[in-house]
Amino acid sequence: MAKEKKKKAPRPRAETPRGFRDYMGAEVTQRRAMLERICAIYHAYGFDPLETSAVETVAALGSFLPDVDRPNAGVFAWPDVEDPAEARKEDWVALRYDLTAPLARVVAQHRESLPSPYRRYAVGPVWRNEKPGPGRYRQFYQCDADTVGSANVAADAEICMMLADAFEAIGIGREDVAIRINNRKVLNGVMEAARLLDPAEPEAQAAARGVALRAIDKLDRLGEDGVRALMGPGRRDESGAFTPGAGLAEGQIDLLMGFVAARRETAAATCARLAELVGSSATGADGVAELETMAELMAAQGYGTRAVIDPSVVRGLGYYTGPVFEAELTFEITDEEGNRRQFGSVAGGGRYDDLVKRFTGQAVPATGISVGVDRLLAALAAIGRGEAEAAGPVVILAMDRERMADYQTMCAELRSAGIRAEVFLGGGNMAKQLKYADRRAAPIAVIEGGDEKAAGQVQLKDLALGARLAAEIETRAEWVSQPAQITVARADLVAEIRKMLARGKD
Amino acid sequence: MAKEKKKKAPRPRAETPRGFRDYMGAEVTQRRAMLERICAIYHAYGFDPLETSAVETVAALGSFLPDVDRPNAGVFAWPDVEDPAEARKEDWVALRYDLTAPLARVVAQHRESLPSPYRRYAVGPVWRNEKPGPGRYRQFYQCDADTVGSANVAADAEICMMLADAFEAIGIGREDVAIRINNRKVLNGVMEAARLLDPAEPEAQAAARGVALRAIDKLDRLGEDGVRALMGPGRRDESGAFTPGAGLAEGQIDLLMGFVAARRETAAATCARLAELVGSSATGADGVAELETMAELMAAQGYGTRAVIDPSVVRGLGYYTGPVFEAELTFEITDEEGNRRQFGSVAGGGRYDDLVKRFTGQAVPATGISVGVDRLLAALAAIGRGEAEAAGPVVILAMDRERMADYQTMCAELRSAGIRAEVFLGGGNMAKQLKYADRRAAPIAVIEGGDEKAAGQVQLKDLALGARLAAEIETRAEWVSQPAQITVARADLVAEIRKMLARGKD
């Protein structure tokens, strides 16, 4: 047979797994700069950093695991044993899917030694075993701040004010942010008023409430009519598919829709309207009082216009147990379809009281915020307030490979003056070296050939000016005729480069 | 049956998986501060940051997978498919075990768009599926810098000088660091001189060379006699167990041991001695010339005493293909057994030319350094040059829960003055609040009860002075009698706290 030759092992593909990506250069430094500013605010508010391990036991993570046969649904999980055939359920570990579940584990594990209340912030990647899509990755950054162990609504107000300060610290103006606040207890109160919830029998009508809650959660997407249909007889969408409704009566639906439309000109007026809606519900009154207190505390510190009571915030109402927050950027951008629209949500959070209870049996009150790091970076880029592109280094061309020490001395002089600098270490002629400098986004290239050396001079090429020509230049003779190039004394290297860089910033 | 009652699901244990840990407070900020300084040096040298995903395909990672039946040996791996029963070999993904393998994948994947040479640095956690032990974790930080695409030994010298600058930037004095440099080509040359390696037949005697190389690698642990025994007839250890040797003749062993003992007073003298040992070997002469050039380049920049040619550096000789580096901290510490010893190695690296070849078939020259982040942090702590303990916030006691807005105003005033501050948000009497402030390492507690409020005053308690008493104090009457407490006008809050904090730093 002709094809008997032994096959070589195929080369591995140089690719990330699907849904993963790399971050390079300015992508890394811009995110780092933004997170440093946010964390400095959290630190000033008394929050301490916490960095948990990426891997948790599946038992500690808890959620996202509805299917016992497939413990890796939603998370990346594997059995932490030598022989997978012997793995028991409790041997499974997984990558964390958020920063909240690990916080709950830490609070339960270290409850004797941690201060209470415990204010902590955390920044880091989380992983989701989901289907990747455009702009949708299976590893992404979160930046959270939470206060665990305080039932005081002042903790919720503090989180909202701190978030407002964080936005200001990264260069987003006060006029461009709205932190909107709602409260799950008020919704429960409205449900009591609508006879959808009986405090004496909290499990009754749970299914109808669930349908109604999920309907409210779709307000942004379906509009008022769609939500009303889902609360009532059901909804037929454009494709003709029918979704059964909660079967509520018109009056009940009016009350619930009245809740999401309860926002008035002032926080006091909104709270007054909510008080009407919850009627005699004690839980509802409690929620309204929480909103009133938050509004007062925020107004007292001058945050009244940036953090507002707005019952149309529906995201998270099914998850949180008290106040719910959402931060929206209100400036407009042009989306992929060319339409102008508000940038939208970049952070969300609220009060949750049951997370630690899973471990200890004791409910621990907690409240917090999670910032969508990638969206916030995109927002900064959209308004041109991101960090400047990371400046490339000054590149010293290697004109004579025997004189590396001289070029390294130039680099050292420039670095001592705070100027990023490097010598070209590859092979190739001047055209190739200039192309390299271009690709490095170098502002300046330094040339010291034999003639310059003999004359005690160096050539400085302003690449910011001359970049577009570099690719076309083949010979040195052409190059020296370009305008963006000057000859200076070697002794003036640092001073002249400093001047050139300063000029580039004008 | 008595025990028919349905069992409740047991509560999950609040624990990290074995071998994983959390980092809190100052542990996070100290590491961050150290890495920021190191990365600033790398940046100044023209290195760009790269952050790869934590997850790679097992095929791209390549190593650590000798056992086909157990693809998770050495790494944390799992099949990236919905149904594990259908997983093929190429479906497996894993957490990265270092930062070099992902770099090789990135260079192969983006070779068209990356500059060449590509200088990059990377900081982040890596994961090893190994047996955990005391101080030995399965997730830890690495901090790497590599230059890919340059065969020039100036790149190796640059890495060593940059590392020396990084040590200086984090507060380790020049007298406390030794960067020692060896070269694999010189060892190969010595092996040729010893007739252990024939360039015309490079595979012959590979087994004996392997035994000899592993023996050299154990020089630190076994001493000269042990290594000689392993190179010769074999070695019997204290337990009586026998390890077969390489079977080399005395003359061969003398040459190899002469290599590791070749360090002389000056780099030139060391290189001259190495030139003798490699005899007529072209590879050996090449390696000696590389060491000479590196020594000249480093001496020219004033690093001659910090970075030295030292053939006794044996770690990594089996892995690297040219220059090999190791950074040792030379100051003494007292170890767990009470003995004084040098702190030892905190970074290592060298030249490796085959990593990218796995993907593309083309060899790409590369050189780099990896810093052991945790060991370096421990070193800083050992010499008292770590960042100061993260200062706790000034804590405003919540004397009257109705007056939260007043306390938050105090916090805002302090933060505006750059002073970290928070209000107590839990429940409890003054003793409990002071205990909390203590646990927060708060320098100062601020008290404004009804009397103080009426008098326009606040009480400032210097907790740095009074901390040891706080636990014993039960009543306010006792507390106000303590010396570390002053009464100041409310209007002077910020100024007085600033004074008190400045005093604490004397």
Short mmCIF file of C-alpha atoms in Angstrom, two decimals, chain B residues 96-390:
data_model
loop_
_atom_site.label_atom_id
_atom_site.label_comp_id
_atom_site.label_asym_id
_atom_site.label_seq_id
_atom_site.Cartn_x
_atom_site.Cartn_y
_atom_site.Cartn_z
CA ARG B 96 -3.39 26.70 32.70
CA TYR B 97 -0.53 25.34 34.82
CA ASP B 98 1.86 28.19 34.00
CA LEU B 99 1.99 31.39 31.94
CA THR B 100 4.48 30.13 29.35
CA ALA B 101 2.34 27.53 27.60
CA PRO B 102 -0.44 30.10 26.97
CA LEU B 103 2.19 32.55 25.68
CA ALA B 104 3.34 29.99 23.13
CA ARG B 105 -0.28 29.49 22.03
CA VAL B 106 -0.83 33.26 21.74
CA VAL B 107 2.33 33.78 19.69
CA ALA B 108 1.32 30.97 17.33
CA GLN B 109 -2.29 32.21 17.10
CA HIS B 110 -1.49 35.90 16.54
CA ARG B 111 1.87 35.65 14.79
CA GLU B 112 0.65 37.81 11.90
CA SER B 113 -0.38 40.74 14.06
CA LEU B 114 2.07 40.68 16.97
CA PRO B 115 5.28 42.69 16.77
CA SER B 116 8.38 40.56 16.48
CA PRO B 117 10.26 40.43 18.76
CA TYR B 118 7.29 40.39 21.13
CA ARG B 119 8.04 41.51 24.67
CA ARG B 120 5.23 40.65 27.02
CA TYR B 121 4.61 40.37 30.74
CA ALA B 122 1.83 38.47 32.46
CA VAL B 123 0.59 38.26 36.03
CA GLY B 124 -2.02 35.86 37.27
CA PRO B 125 -2.98 32.66 38.99
CA VAL B 126 -2.00 29.25 37.66
CA TRP B 127 -3.34 25.90 38.80
CA ARG B 128 -1.65 22.57 39.53
CA ASN B 129 -3.52 19.37 40.24
CA GLU B 130 -0.96 18.21 42.77
CA LYS B 131 -1.10 16.93 46.30
CA PRO B 132 -1.43 19.98 48.53
CA GLY B 133 0.77 20.35 51.60
CA PRO B 134 1.74 22.97 54.19
CA GLY B 135 2.35 26.20 52.28
CA ARG B 136 1.82 24.32 49.03
CA TYR B 137 -1.34 25.35 47.23
CA ARG B 138 -3.01 24.20 44.05
CA GLN B 139 -3.60 27.80 42.90
CA PHE B 140 -0.83 30.38 43.08
CA TYR B 141 0.37 33.53 41.34
CA GLN B 142 3.08 33.81 38.75
CA CYS B 143 4.60 36.95 37.27
CA ASP B 144 6.43 36.37 34.00
CA ALA B 145 8.27 38.46 31.43
CA ASP B 146 9.38 36.98 28.11
CA THR B 147 10.86 38.15 24.83
CA VAL B 148 9.72 35.97 21.94
CA GLY B 149 11.32 36.17 18.51
CA SER B 150 14.82 37.35 19.36
CA ALA B 151 17.81 35.03 19.15
CA ASN B 152 20.04 37.88 20.32
CA VAL B 153 21.66 37.26 23.68
CA ALA B 154 21.09 40.95 24.42
CA ALA B 155 17.49 39.88 25.08
CA ASP B 156 18.72 37.53 27.82
CA ALA B 157 20.91 40.27 29.33
CA GLU B 158 17.96 42.67 29.21
CA ILE B 159 15.74 40.22 31.11
CA CYS B 160 18.38 39.89 33.86
CA MET B 161 18.90 43.65 34.18
CA MET B 162 15.17 44.28 34.21
CA LEU B 163 14.78 41.72 36.97
CA ALA B 164 17.47 43.48 38.98
CA ASP B 165 15.60 46.77 38.53
CA ALA B 166 12.36 45.10 39.63
CA PHE B 167 13.96 43.93 42.88
CA GLU B 168 15.23 47.42 43.53
CA ALA B 169 11.77 48.87 42.81
CA ILE B 170 10.16 46.75 45.52
CA GLY B 171 12.75 47.71 48.10
CA ILE B 172 15.26 44.88 47.98
CA GLY B 173 18.75 46.35 48.13
CA ARG B 174 21.44 45.61 45.56
CA GLU B 175 23.53 43.88 48.22
CA ASP B 176 20.68 41.43 48.90
CA VAL B 177 20.24 40.00 45.39
CA ALA B 178 22.34 37.76 43.21
CA ILE B 179 21.20 36.95 39.69
CA ARG B 180 23.26 33.96 38.63
CA ILE B 181 23.59 32.88 35.03
CA ASN B 182 24.58 29.60 33.43
CA ASN B 183 24.25 28.19 29.92
CA ARG B 184 23.00 24.86 28.68
CA LYS B 185 25.20 25.02 25.58
CA VAL B 186 28.29 25.15 27.78
CA LEU B 187 27.13 22.03 29.60
CA ASN B 188 26.60 20.34 26.23
CA GLY B 189 30.11 21.41 25.27
CA VAL B 190 31.51 19.88 28.45
CA MET B 191 29.58 16.69 27.66
CA GLU B 192 31.16 16.65 24.23
CA ALA B 193 34.59 17.14 25.78
CA ALA B 194 33.78 14.25 28.14
CA ARG B 195 32.80 12.10 25.11
CA LEU B 196 29.28 11.83 26.51
CA LEU B 197 27.75 13.63 23.54
CA ASP B 198 28.66 13.29 19.87
CA PRO B 199 27.28 16.15 17.70
CA ALA B 200 27.27 13.76 14.73
CA GLU B 201 25.14 11.25 16.64
CA PRO B 202 23.16 13.32 19.15
CA GLU B 203 20.84 10.50 20.29
CA ALA B 204 23.62 8.16 21.39
CA GLN B 205 24.26 7.96 25.16
CA ALA B 206 21.09 9.97 25.80
CA ALA B 207 20.23 7.77 28.77
CA ALA B 208 23.59 8.30 30.49
CA ARG B 209 23.39 12.06 29.85
CA GLY B 210 19.90 12.08 31.34
CA VAL B 211 21.10 10.38 34.50
CA ALA B 212 24.06 12.78 34.73
CA LEU B 213 21.80 15.82 34.17
CA ARG B 214 19.36 14.71 36.85
CA ALA B 215 22.32 14.10 39.16
CA ILE B 216 23.65 17.64 38.59
CA ASP B 217 20.17 18.97 39.29
CA LYS B 218 20.40 17.42 42.76
CA LEU B 219 23.69 19.13 43.68
CA ASP B 220 22.05 21.33 46.32
CA ARG B 221 20.44 18.37 48.05
CA LEU B 222 23.02 15.56 47.70
CA GLY B 223 26.29 17.50 47.73
CA GLU B 224 29.30 16.78 45.52
CA ASP B 225 29.87 13.21 46.72
CA GLY B 226 26.27 12.21 46.14
CA VAL B 227 26.27 13.67 42.64
CA ARG B 228 29.59 11.97 41.81
CA ALA B 229 28.15 8.65 42.99
CA LEU B 230 25.07 9.08 40.77
CA MET B 231 27.28 9.91 37.80
CA GLY B 232 29.42 6.87 38.49
CA PRO B 233 28.48 3.47 39.88
CA GLY B 234 25.31 4.57 41.68
CA ARG B 235 24.31 5.82 45.11
CA ARG B 236 23.03 4.15 48.28
CA ASP B 237 21.08 6.58 50.46
CA GLU B 238 20.69 6.60 54.26
CA SER B 239 17.71 4.24 54.12
CA GLY B 240 19.84 1.71 52.22
CA ALA B 241 17.98 2.18 48.95
CA PHE B 242 20.20 2.04 45.88
CA THR B 243 19.90 4.35 42.85
CA PRO B 244 21.78 3.10 39.77
CA GLY B 245 24.32 5.56 38.36
CA ALA B 246 25.24 6.75 34.87
CA GLY B 247 28.36 4.56 34.89
CA LEU B 248 30.72 7.37 33.86
CA ALA B 249 34.48 7.10 34.23
CA GLU B 250 36.33 9.25 36.80
CA GLY B 251 37.70 11.56 34.09
CA GLN B 252 34.24 12.20 32.71
CA ILE B 253 32.88 12.91 36.16
CA ASP B 254 35.78 15.26 36.87
CA LEU B 255 34.95 17.29 33.76
CA LEU B 256 31.25 17.58 34.64
CA MET B 257 31.99 18.46 38.27
CA GLY B 258 34.59 20.92 37.02
CA PHE B 259 31.81 22.62 35.08
CA VAL B 260 29.60 23.26 38.12
CA ALA B 261 32.65 24.45 40.08
CA ALA B 262 33.94 26.73 37.31
CA ARG B 263 32.98 30.04 38.90
CA ARG B 264 35.98 32.37 39.35
CA GLU B 265 36.49 35.85 40.76
CA THR B 266 35.49 37.63 37.54
CA ALA B 267 33.19 36.84 34.66
CA ALA B 268 36.17 36.86 32.30
CA ALA B 269 38.03 34.34 34.45
CA THR B 270 34.95 32.12 34.72
CA CYS B 271 34.48 32.20 30.94
CA ALA B 272 38.17 31.39 30.43
CA ARG B 273 37.83 28.37 32.71
CA LEU B 274 34.70 27.25 30.83
CA ALA B 275 36.52 27.63 27.52
CA GLU B 276 39.14 25.18 28.84
CA LEU B 277 36.48 22.69 29.89
CA VAL B 278 34.57 22.65 26.59
CA GLY B 279 37.78 22.06 24.65
CA SER B 280 37.14 21.97 20.93
CA SER B 281 33.32 21.76 21.14
CA ALA B 282 31.71 24.33 18.81
CA THR B 283 28.49 24.30 20.83
CA GLY B 284 30.47 24.83 24.00
CA ALA B 285 32.39 27.73 22.49
CA ASP B 286 29.08 29.22 21.37
CA GLY B 287 27.71 28.99 24.92
CA VAL B 288 30.84 30.55 26.42
CA ALA B 289 30.62 33.41 23.91
CA GLU B 290 26.96 33.97 24.92
CA LEU B 291 27.97 34.19 28.57
CA GLU B 292 30.82 36.58 27.71
CA THR B 293 28.50 38.85 25.74
CA MET B 294 25.89 38.84 28.51
CA ALA B 295 28.55 39.66 31.10
CA GLU B 296 29.88 42.54 28.97
CA LEU B 297 26.40 43.99 28.34
CA MET B 298 25.50 43.80 32.01
CA ALA B 299 28.82 45.29 33.14
CA ALA B 300 28.36 48.15 30.66
CA GLN B 301 25.07 49.08 32.36
CA GLY B 302 26.46 48.73 35.88
CA TYR B 303 24.86 45.38 36.76
CA GLY B 304 28.17 43.49 36.87
CA THR B 305 28.03 42.71 40.59
CA ARG B 306 24.30 41.92 40.69
CA ALA B 307 24.18 39.57 37.70
CA VAL B 308 27.06 37.10 37.61
CA ILE B 309 28.16 34.12 35.53
CA ASP B 310 27.91 31.09 37.82
CA PRO B 311 27.95 27.54 36.38
CA SER B 312 26.78 26.13 39.72
CA VAL B 313 23.24 27.20 38.74
CA VAL B 314 21.90 23.82 37.76
CA ARG B 315 18.15 24.19 38.08
CA GLY B 316 16.50 24.38 34.68
CA LEU B 317 19.52 23.13 32.73
CA GLY B 318 17.45 20.19 31.56
CA TYR B 319 14.66 22.44 30.28
CA TYR B 320 16.31 25.53 28.81
CA THR B 321 18.35 25.52 25.61
CA GLY B 322 20.77 28.44 26.11
CA PRO B 323 21.28 30.92 28.96
CA VAL B 324 19.69 29.95 32.28
CA PHE B 325 19.00 32.48 35.07
CA GLU B 326 18.23 32.23 38.74
CA ALA B 327 17.67 35.06 41.20
CA GLU B 328 18.55 34.46 44.82
CA LEU B 329 18.03 36.67 47.83
CA THR B 330 21.23 36.45 49.82
CA PHE B 331 20.16 37.85 53.19
CA GLU B 332 19.69 35.39 56.00
CA ILE B 333 16.47 34.40 57.68
CA THR B 334 15.74 32.05 60.56
CA ASP B 335 13.92 29.01 59.22
CA GLU B 336 11.31 26.84 60.99
CA GLU B 337 14.02 24.78 62.73
CA GLY B 338 15.66 27.93 64.10
CA ASN B 339 18.64 27.75 61.74
CA ARG B 340 20.02 30.78 59.94
CA ARG B 341 20.04 30.31 56.19
CA GLN B 342 19.96 32.36 52.98
CA PHE B 343 16.47 33.19 51.82
CA GLY B 344 17.22 31.58 48.45
CA SER B 345 15.64 31.51 45.02
CA VAL B 346 12.71 33.78 44.12
CA ALA B 347 12.84 33.77 40.32
CA GLY B 348 14.15 31.63 37.50
CA GLY B 349 14.18 31.51 33.75
CA GLY B 350 16.19 31.11 30.61
CA ARG B 351 16.10 30.64 26.87
CA TYR B 352 13.77 28.10 25.28
CA ASP B 353 13.41 27.81 21.54
CA ASP B 354 10.89 25.04 20.91
CA LEU B 355 7.64 26.10 22.54
CA VAL B 356 5.99 27.74 19.56
CA LYS B 357 7.28 25.03 17.19
CA ARG B 358 4.69 22.62 18.58
CA PHE B 359 1.99 24.70 16.89
CA THR B 360 3.62 26.01 13.73
CA GLY B 361 6.54 23.71 12.94
CA GLN B 362 8.84 26.74 13.04
CA ALA B 363 11.26 27.19 15.94
CA VAL B 364 10.90 30.64 17.52
CA PRO B 365 13.66 31.81 19.86
CA ALA B 366 12.40 33.00 23.23
CA THR B 367 13.77 33.91 26.64
CA GLY B 368 12.08 34.84 29.86
CA ILE B 369 11.86 34.97 33.62
CA SER B 370 9.21 33.80 36.08
CA VAL B 371 8.94 35.37 39.53
CA GLY B 372 7.61 33.32 42.44
CA VAL B 373 5.14 35.88 43.73
CA ASP B 374 4.36 34.29 47.08
CA ARG B 375 8.02 33.65 47.91
CA LEU B 376 8.94 37.20 47.00
CA LEU B 377 6.15 38.55 49.20
CA ALA B 378 7.43 36.38 52.02
CA ALA B 379 10.91 37.79 51.43
CA LEU B 380 9.64 41.36 51.68
CA ALA B 381 7.88 40.51 54.91
CA ALA B 382 11.02 38.83 56.27
CA ILE B 383 13.10 41.97 55.84
CA GLY B 384 10.33 44.30 56.97
CA ARG B 385 10.08 45.97 53.60
CA GLY B 386 6.56 44.88 52.76
CA GLU B 387 3.89 47.50 52.41
CA ALA B 388 2.66 48.70 55.77
CA GLU B 389 -0.35 46.82 57.09
CA ALA B 390 -3.37 48.22 55.34
#
